[in-house]
mmCIF file of C-alpha atoms and ligand atoms in Angstrom:
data_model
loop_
_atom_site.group_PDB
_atom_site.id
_atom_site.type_symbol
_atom_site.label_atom_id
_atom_site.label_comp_id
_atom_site.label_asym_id
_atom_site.label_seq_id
_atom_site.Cartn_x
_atom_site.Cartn_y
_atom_site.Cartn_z
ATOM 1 C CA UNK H 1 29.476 -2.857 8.198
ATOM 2 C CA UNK H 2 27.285 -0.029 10.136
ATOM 3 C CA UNK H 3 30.050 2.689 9.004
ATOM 4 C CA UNK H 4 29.495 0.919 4.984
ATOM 5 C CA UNK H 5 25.602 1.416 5.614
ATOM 6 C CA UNK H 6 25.481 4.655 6.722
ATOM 7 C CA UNK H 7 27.648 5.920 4.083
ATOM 8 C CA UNK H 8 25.652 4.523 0.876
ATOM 9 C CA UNK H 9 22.805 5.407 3.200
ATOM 10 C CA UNK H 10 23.947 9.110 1.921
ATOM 11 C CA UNK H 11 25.438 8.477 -1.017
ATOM 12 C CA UNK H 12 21.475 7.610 -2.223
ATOM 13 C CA UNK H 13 19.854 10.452 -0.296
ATOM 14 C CA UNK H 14 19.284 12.356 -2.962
ATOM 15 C CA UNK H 15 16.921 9.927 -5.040
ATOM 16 C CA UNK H 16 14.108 10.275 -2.532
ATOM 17 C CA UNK H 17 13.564 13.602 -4.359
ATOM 18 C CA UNK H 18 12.908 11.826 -7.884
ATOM 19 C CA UNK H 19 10.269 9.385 -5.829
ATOM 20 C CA UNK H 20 6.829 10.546 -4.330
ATOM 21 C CA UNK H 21 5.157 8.747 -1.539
ATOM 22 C CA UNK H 22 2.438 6.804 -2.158
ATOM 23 C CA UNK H 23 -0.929 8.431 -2.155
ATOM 24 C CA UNK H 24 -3.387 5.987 -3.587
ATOM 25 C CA UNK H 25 -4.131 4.658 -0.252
ATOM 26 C CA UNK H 26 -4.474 7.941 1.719
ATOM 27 C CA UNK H 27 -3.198 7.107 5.045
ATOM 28 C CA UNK H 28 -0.129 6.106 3.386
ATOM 29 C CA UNK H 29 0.667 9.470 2.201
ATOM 30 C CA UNK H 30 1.434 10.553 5.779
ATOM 31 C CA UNK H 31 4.896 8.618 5.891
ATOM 32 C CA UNK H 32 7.692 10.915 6.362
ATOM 33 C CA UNK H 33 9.539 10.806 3.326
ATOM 34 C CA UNK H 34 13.088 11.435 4.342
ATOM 35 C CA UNK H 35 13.373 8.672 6.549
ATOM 36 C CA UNK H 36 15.970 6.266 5.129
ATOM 37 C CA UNK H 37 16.956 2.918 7.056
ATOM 38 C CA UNK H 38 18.901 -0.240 6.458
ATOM 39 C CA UNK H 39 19.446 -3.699 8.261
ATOM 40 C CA UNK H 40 21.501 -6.537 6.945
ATOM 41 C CA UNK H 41 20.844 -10.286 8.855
ATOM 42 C CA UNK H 42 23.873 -11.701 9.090
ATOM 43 C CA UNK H 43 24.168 -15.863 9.241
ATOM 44 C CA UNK H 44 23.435 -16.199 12.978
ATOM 45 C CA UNK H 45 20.596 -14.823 14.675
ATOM 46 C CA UNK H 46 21.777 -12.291 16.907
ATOM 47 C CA UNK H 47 24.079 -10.438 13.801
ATOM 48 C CA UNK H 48 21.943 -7.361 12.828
ATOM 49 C CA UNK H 49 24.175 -4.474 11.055
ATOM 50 C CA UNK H 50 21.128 -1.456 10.729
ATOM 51 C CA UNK H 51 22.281 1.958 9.624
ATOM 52 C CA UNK H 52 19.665 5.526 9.714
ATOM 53 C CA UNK H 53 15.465 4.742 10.408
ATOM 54 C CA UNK H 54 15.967 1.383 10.728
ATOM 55 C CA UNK H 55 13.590 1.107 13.834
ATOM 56 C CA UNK H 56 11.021 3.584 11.833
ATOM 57 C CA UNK H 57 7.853 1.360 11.418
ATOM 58 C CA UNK H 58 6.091 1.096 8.207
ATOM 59 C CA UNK H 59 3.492 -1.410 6.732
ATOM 60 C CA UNK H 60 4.707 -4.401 4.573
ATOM 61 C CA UNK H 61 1.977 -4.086 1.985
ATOM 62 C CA UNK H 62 3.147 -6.406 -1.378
ATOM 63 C CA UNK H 63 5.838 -8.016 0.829
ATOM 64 C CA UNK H 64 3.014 -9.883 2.673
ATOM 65 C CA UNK H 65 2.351 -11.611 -0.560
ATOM 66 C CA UNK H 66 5.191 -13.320 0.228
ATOM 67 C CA UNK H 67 4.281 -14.784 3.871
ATOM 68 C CA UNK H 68 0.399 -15.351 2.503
ATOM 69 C CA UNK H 69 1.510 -17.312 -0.176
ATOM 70 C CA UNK H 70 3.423 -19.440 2.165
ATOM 71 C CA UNK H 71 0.474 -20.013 4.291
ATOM 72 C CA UNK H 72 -1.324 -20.950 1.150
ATOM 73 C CA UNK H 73 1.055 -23.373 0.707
ATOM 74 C CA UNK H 74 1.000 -24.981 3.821
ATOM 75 C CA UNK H 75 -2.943 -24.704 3.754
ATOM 76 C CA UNK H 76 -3.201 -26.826 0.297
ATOM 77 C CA UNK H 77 -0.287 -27.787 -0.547
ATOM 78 C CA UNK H 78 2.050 -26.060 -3.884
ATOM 79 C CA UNK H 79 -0.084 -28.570 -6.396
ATOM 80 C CA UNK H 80 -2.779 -27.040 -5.486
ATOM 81 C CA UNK H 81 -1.703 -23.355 -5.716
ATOM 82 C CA UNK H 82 -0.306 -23.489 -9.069
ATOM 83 C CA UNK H 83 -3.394 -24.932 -9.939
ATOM 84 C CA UNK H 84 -5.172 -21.485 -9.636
ATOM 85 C CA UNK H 85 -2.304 -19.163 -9.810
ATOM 86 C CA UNK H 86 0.888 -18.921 -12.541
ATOM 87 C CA UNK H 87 4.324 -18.808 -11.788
ATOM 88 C CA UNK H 88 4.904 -16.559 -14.858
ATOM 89 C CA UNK H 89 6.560 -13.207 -14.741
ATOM 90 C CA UNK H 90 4.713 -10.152 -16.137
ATOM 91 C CA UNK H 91 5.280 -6.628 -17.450
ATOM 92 C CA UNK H 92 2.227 -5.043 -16.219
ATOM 93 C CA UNK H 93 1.712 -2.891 -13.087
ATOM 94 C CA UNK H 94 1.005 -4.828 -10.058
ATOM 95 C CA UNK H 95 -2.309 -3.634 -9.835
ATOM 96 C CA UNK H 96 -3.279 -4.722 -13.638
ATOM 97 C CA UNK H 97 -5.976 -7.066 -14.243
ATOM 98 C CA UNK H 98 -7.562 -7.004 -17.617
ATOM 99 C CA UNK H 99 -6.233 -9.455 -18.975
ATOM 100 C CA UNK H 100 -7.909 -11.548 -16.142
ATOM 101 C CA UNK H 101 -11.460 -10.876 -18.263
ATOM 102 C CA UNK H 102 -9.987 -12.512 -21.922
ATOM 103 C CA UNK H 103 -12.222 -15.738 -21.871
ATOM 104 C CA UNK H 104 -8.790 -18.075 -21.986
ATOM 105 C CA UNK H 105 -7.362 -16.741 -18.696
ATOM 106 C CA UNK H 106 -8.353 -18.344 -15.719
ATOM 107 C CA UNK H 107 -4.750 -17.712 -13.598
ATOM 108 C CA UNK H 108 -3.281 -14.662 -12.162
ATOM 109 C CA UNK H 109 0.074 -14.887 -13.716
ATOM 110 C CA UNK H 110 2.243 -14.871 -9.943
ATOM 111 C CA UNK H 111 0.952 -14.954 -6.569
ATOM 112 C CA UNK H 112 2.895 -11.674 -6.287
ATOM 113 C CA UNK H 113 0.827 -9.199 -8.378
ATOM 114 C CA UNK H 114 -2.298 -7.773 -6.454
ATOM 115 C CA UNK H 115 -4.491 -10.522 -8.353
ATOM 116 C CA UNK H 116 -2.498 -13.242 -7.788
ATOM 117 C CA UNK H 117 -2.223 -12.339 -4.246
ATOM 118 C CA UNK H 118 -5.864 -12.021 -3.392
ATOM 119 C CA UNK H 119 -6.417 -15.416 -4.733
ATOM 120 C CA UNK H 120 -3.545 -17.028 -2.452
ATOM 121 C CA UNK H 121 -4.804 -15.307 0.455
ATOM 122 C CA UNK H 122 -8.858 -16.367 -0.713
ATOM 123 C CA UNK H 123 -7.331 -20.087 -0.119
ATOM 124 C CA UNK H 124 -5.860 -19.824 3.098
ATOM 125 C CA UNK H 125 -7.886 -22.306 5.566
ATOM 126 C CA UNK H 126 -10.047 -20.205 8.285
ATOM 127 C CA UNK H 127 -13.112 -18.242 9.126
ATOM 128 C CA UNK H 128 -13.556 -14.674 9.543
ATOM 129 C CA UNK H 129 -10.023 -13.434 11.235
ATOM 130 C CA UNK H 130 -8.381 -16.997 11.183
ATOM 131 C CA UNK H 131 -6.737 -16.414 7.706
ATOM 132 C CA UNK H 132 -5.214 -12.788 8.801
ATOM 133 C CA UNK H 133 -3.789 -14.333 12.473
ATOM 134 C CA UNK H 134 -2.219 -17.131 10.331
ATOM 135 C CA UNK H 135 -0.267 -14.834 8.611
ATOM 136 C CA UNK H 136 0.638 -12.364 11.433
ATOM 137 C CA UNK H 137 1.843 -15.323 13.287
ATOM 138 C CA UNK H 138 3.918 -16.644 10.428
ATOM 139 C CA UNK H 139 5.488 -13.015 9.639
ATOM 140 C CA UNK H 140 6.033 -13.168 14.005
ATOM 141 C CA UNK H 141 7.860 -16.443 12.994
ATOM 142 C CA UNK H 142 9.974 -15.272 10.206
ATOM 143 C CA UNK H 143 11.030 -12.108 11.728
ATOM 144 C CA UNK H 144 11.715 -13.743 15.372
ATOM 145 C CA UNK H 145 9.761 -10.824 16.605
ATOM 146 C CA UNK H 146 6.508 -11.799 19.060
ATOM 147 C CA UNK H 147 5.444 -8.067 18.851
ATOM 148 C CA UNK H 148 4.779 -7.379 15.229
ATOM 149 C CA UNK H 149 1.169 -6.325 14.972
ATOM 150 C CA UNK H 150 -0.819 -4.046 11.901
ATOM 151 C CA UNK H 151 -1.903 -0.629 11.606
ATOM 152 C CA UNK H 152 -5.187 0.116 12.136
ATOM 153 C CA UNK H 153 -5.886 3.766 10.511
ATOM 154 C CA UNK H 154 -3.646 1.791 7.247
ATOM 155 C CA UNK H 155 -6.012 -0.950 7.251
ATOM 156 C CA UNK H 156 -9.222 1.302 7.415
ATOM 157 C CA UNK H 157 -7.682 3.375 4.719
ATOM 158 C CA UNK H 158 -7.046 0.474 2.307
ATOM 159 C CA UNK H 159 -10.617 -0.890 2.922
ATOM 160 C CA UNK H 160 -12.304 2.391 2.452
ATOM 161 C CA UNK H 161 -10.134 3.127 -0.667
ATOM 162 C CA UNK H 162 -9.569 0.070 -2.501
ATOM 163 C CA UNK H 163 -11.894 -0.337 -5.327
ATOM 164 C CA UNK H 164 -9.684 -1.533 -7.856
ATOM 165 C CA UNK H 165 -8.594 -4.396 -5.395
ATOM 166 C CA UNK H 166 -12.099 -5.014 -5.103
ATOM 167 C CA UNK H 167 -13.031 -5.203 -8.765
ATOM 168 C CA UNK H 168 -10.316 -7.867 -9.668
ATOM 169 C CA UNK H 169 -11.520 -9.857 -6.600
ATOM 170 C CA UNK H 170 -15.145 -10.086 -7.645
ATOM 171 C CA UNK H 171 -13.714 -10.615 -11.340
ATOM 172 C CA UNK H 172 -12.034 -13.842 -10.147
ATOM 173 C CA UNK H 173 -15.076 -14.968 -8.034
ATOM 174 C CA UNK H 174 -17.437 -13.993 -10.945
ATOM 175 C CA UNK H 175 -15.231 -16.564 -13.003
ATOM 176 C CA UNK H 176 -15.429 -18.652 -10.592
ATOM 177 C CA UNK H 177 -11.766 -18.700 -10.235
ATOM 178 C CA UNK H 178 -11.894 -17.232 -6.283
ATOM 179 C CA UNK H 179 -13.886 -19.001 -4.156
ATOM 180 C CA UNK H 180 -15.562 -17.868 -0.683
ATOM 181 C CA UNK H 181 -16.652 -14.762 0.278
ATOM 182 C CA UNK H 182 -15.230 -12.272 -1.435
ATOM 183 C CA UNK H 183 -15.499 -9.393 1.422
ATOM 184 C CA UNK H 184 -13.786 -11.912 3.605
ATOM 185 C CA UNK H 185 -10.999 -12.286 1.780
ATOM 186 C CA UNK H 186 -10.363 -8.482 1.228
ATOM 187 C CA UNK H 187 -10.775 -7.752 4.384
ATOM 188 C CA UNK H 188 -7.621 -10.200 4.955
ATOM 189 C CA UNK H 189 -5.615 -8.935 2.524
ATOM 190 C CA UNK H 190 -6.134 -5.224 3.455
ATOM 191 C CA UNK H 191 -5.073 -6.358 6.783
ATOM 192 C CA UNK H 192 -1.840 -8.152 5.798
ATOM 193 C CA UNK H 193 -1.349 -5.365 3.794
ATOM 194 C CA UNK H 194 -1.169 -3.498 6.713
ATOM 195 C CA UNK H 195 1.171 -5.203 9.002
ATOM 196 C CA UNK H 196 3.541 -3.326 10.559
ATOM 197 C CA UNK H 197 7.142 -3.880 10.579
ATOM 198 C CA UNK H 198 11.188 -2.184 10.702
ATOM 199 C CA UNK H 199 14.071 -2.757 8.405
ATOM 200 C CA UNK H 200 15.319 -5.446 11.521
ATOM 201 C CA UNK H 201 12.118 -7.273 10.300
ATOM 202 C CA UNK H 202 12.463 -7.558 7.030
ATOM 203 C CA UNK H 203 16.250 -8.241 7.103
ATOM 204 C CA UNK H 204 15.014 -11.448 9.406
ATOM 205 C CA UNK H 205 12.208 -12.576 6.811
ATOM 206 C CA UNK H 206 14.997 -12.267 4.021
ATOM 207 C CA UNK H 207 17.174 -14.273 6.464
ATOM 208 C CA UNK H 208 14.996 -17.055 7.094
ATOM 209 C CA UNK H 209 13.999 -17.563 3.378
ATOM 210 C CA UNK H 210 17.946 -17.695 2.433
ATOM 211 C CA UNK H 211 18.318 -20.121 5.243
ATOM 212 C CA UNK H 212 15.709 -22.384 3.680
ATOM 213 C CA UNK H 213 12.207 -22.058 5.833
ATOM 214 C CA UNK H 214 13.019 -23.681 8.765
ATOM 215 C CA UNK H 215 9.532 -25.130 10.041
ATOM 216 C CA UNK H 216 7.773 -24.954 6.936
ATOM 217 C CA UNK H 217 5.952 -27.666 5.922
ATOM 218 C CA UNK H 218 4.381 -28.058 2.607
ATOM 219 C CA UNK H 219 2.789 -31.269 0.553
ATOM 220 C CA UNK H 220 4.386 -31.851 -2.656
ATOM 221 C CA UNK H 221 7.658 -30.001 -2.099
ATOM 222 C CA UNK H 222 10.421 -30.036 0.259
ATOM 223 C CA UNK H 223 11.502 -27.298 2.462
ATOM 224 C CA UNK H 224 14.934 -26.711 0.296
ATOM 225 C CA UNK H 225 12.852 -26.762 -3.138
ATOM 226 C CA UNK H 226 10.756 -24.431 -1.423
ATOM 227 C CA UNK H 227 13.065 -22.578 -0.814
ATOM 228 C CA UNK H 228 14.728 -22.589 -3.934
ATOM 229 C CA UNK H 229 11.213 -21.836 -5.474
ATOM 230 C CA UNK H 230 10.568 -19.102 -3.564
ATOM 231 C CA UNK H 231 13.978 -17.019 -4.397
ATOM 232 C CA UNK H 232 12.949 -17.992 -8.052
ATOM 233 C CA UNK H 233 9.167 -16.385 -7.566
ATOM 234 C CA UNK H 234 10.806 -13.384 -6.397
ATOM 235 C CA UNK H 235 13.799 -13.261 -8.512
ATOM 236 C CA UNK H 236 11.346 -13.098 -11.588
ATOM 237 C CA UNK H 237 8.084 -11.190 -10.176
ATOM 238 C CA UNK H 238 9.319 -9.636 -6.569
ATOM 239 C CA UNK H 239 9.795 -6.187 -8.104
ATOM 240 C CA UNK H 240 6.881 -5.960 -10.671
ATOM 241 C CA UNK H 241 7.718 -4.653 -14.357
ATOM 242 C CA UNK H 242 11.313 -3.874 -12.800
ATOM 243 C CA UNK H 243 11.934 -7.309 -12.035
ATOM 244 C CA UNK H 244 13.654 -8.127 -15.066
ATOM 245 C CA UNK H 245 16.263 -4.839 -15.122
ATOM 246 C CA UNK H 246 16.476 -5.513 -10.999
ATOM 247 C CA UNK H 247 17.238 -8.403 -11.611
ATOM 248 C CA UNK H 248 20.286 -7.631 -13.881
ATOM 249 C CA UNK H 249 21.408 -4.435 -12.171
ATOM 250 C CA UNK H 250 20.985 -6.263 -8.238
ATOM 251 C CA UNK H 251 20.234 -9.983 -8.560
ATOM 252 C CA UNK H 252 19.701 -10.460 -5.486
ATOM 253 C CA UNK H 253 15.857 -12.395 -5.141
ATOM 254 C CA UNK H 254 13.920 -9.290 -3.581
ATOM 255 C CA UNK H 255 10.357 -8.329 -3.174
ATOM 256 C CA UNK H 256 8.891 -4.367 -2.377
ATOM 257 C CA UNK H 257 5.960 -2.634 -1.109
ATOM 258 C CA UNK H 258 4.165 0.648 -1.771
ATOM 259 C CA UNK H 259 4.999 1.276 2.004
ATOM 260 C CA UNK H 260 8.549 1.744 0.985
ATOM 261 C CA UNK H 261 10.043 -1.570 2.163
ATOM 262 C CA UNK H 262 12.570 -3.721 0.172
ATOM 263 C CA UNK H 263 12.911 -7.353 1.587
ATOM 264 C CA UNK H 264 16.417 -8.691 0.086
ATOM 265 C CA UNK H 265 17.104 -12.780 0.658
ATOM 266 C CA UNK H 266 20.744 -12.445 0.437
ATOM 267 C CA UNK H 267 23.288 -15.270 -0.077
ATOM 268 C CA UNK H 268 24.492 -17.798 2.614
ATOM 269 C CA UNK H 269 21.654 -17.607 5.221
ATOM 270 C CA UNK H 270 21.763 -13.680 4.818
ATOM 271 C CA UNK H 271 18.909 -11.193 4.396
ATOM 272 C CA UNK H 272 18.648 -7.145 3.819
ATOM 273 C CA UNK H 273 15.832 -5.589 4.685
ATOM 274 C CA UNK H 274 15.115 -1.285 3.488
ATOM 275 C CA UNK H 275 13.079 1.526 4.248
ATOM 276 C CA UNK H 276 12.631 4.794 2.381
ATOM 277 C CA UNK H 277 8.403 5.524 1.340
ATOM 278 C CA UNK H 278 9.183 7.763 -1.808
ATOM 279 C CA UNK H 279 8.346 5.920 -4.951
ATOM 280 C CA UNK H 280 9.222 5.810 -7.883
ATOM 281 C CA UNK H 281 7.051 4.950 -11.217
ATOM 282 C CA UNK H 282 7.352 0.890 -10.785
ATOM 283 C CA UNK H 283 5.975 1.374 -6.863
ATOM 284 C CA UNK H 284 9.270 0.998 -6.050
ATOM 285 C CA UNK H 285 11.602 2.576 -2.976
ATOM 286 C CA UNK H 286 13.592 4.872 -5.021
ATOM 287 C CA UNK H 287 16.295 5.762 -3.016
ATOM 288 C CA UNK H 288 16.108 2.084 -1.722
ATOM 289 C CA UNK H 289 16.891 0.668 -5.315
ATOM 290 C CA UNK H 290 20.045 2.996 -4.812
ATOM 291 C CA UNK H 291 21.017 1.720 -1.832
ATOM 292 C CA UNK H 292 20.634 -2.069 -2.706
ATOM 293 C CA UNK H 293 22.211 -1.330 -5.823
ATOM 294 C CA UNK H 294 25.172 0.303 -4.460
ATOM 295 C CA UNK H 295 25.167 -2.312 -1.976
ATOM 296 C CA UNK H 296 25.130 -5.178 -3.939
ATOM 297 C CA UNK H 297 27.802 -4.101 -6.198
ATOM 298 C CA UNK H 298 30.692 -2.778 -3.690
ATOM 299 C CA UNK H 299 29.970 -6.390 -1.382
ATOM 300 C CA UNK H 300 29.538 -8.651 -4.886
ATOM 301 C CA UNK H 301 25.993 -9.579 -3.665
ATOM 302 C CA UNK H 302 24.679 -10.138 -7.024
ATOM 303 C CA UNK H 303 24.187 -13.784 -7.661
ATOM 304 C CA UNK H 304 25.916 -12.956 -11.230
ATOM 305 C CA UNK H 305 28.870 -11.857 -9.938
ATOM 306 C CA UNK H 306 31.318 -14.263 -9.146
ATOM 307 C CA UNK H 307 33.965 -12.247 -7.511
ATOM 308 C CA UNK H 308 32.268 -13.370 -4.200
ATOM 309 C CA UNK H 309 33.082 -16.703 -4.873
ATOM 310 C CA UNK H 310 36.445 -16.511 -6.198
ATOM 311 C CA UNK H 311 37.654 -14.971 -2.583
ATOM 312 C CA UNK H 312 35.572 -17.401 -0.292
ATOM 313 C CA UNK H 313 37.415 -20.465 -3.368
ATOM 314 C CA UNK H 314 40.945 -18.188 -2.675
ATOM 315 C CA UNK H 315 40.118 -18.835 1.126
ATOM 316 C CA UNK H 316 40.189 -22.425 0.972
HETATM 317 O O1 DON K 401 -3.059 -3.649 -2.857
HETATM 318 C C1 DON K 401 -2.440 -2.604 -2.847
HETATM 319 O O2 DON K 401 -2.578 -1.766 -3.717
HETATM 320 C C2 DON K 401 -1.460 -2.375 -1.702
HETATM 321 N N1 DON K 401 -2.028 -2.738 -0.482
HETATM 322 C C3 DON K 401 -0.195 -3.158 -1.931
HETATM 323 C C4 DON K 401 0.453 -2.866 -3.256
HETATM 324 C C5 DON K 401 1.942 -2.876 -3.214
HETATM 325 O O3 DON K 401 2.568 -2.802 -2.183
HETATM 326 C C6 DON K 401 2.622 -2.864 -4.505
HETATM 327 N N2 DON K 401 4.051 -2.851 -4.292
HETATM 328 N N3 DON K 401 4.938 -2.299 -4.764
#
């Protein structure tokens, strides 16, 4: 598997030079952008296959939408979310949010576009840094790693730098659709923006999500259709106005970061988890699109493509 890695590892090298690292936040724009690394979880804890960077840290920025919204969950239960936020897939950048001022639209469309996000994280139960250690200690739980922590001069950077996050925030609470204090509640999502993790990491949070959340538990819906909703959320939203095409070209349920993380939940208790900061125009890891792809396609990943099947049915 390692010598398979390494070699689509090069055979997408060359797309980092069609991406550009992400600038928007300055202390992002630091990342080294040839650093390429890959990790696939296999079924049973201690099977990690990692190929190039893979212990290169980098911050999981819109992949901790994914571990906030869980907390949400637990916090109120999913009746409760999807009260406030959609489950709708959209074609607008993640960090859009006109629409959010029509008079009819009181819901982010997903809890995975910046909007929807801050809202999930605004209804996480806790004062001041309760709601950020909730989710640092679920990501710890996910990833089976007690040591993952955030990155400071990241955090500070998003916080100093993020007025348009800041805008769509006091939108919502202006419509009364966030409540609390709005400060608060960027403050935590800067932070969980800024949590700090490898491609080992992610490949366990895609891992524990194909393997159906052990431990979580949420009112309203059990820990399989949770599950099952979850690779659904990101299946449609994970990879913003790519999600549709990703879907197609990959199908595999995935979710990305401006950091230049992928976070794969792959079939059968299996998780991938990439690393490469230059982006293309979606916000996107371009050479890590290349690799999944490639991936995907030579190990019949894709949930569309039954090959996979046919040999484990021919195994029988
Ligand atoms: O809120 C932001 O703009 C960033 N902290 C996270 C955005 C992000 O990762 C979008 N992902 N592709």
């Amino acid at each position: 598997m390692e010598i398979l890695l390494n070699e689509i590892i090069e055979n997408n090298r060359h797309l980092i030079k069609n991406g550009k690292v992400a600038d928007y936040i300055p202390a992002l724009a630091k990342a080294d952008f040839e650093k390429i690394g890959v990790t696939v979880a296999g079924r049973t804890g201690a099977l990690l296959y990692s190929a190039g960077d893979y212990n290169q840290k980098f911050t999981l920025q819109s992949i901790s939408k994914v571990i906030s919204f869980l907390v949400a969950a637990m916090d109120n239960g999913i009746e409760d979310i999807f009260e406030k936020v959609g489950c709708d897939s959209t074609d607008e950048p993640f960090n859009a949010f006109t629409k959010l001022d029509l008079p009819n639209v009181n819901k982010p469309a997903n809890p995975l576009i910046n909007s929807g996000a801050i809202l999930t994280t605004s209804m996480i139960k806790g004062n001041g840094d309760e709601k950020f250690q909730k989710i640092l200690e679920l990501t710890r739980r996910m990833a089976h790693n007690p040591n993952i922590g955030y990155n400071e001069e990241v955090y500070l950077s998003e916080k100093k730098t993020g007025s348009r996050n800041r805008s769509m925030a006091y939108l919502m609470s202006s419509k009364n659709i966030l409540e609390g204090d709005v400060e608060d509640v960027l403050d935590t999502y800067f932070k969980q923006c800024s949590i700090e993790v490898d491609t080992r990491d992610l490949a366990k949070i895609g891992r524990f999500i194909s393997a159906g959340c052990e431990g979580i538990n949420i009112d309203g819906i059990s820990r399989t259709d949770m599950s099952i909703l979850l690779k659904g959320l990101l299946f449609t939203c994970g990879m913003y106005n790519y999600s549709a095409r990703y879907a197609i070209e990959v199908g595999i349920p995935s979710k990305s970061g401006v950091g230049g993380g992928i976070m794969g939940v792959l079939p059968n208790g299996m998780g991938i988890g990439i690393f490469s900061p230059a982006l293309d125009e979606n916000g996107n890891s371009s050479a890590g699109i290349g690799i999944i792809k490639e991936l995907t396609r030579r190990l019949h990943y894709n949930i569309f493509d039954d090959r996979k099947l046919q040999v484990e049915i021919d195994t029988h």
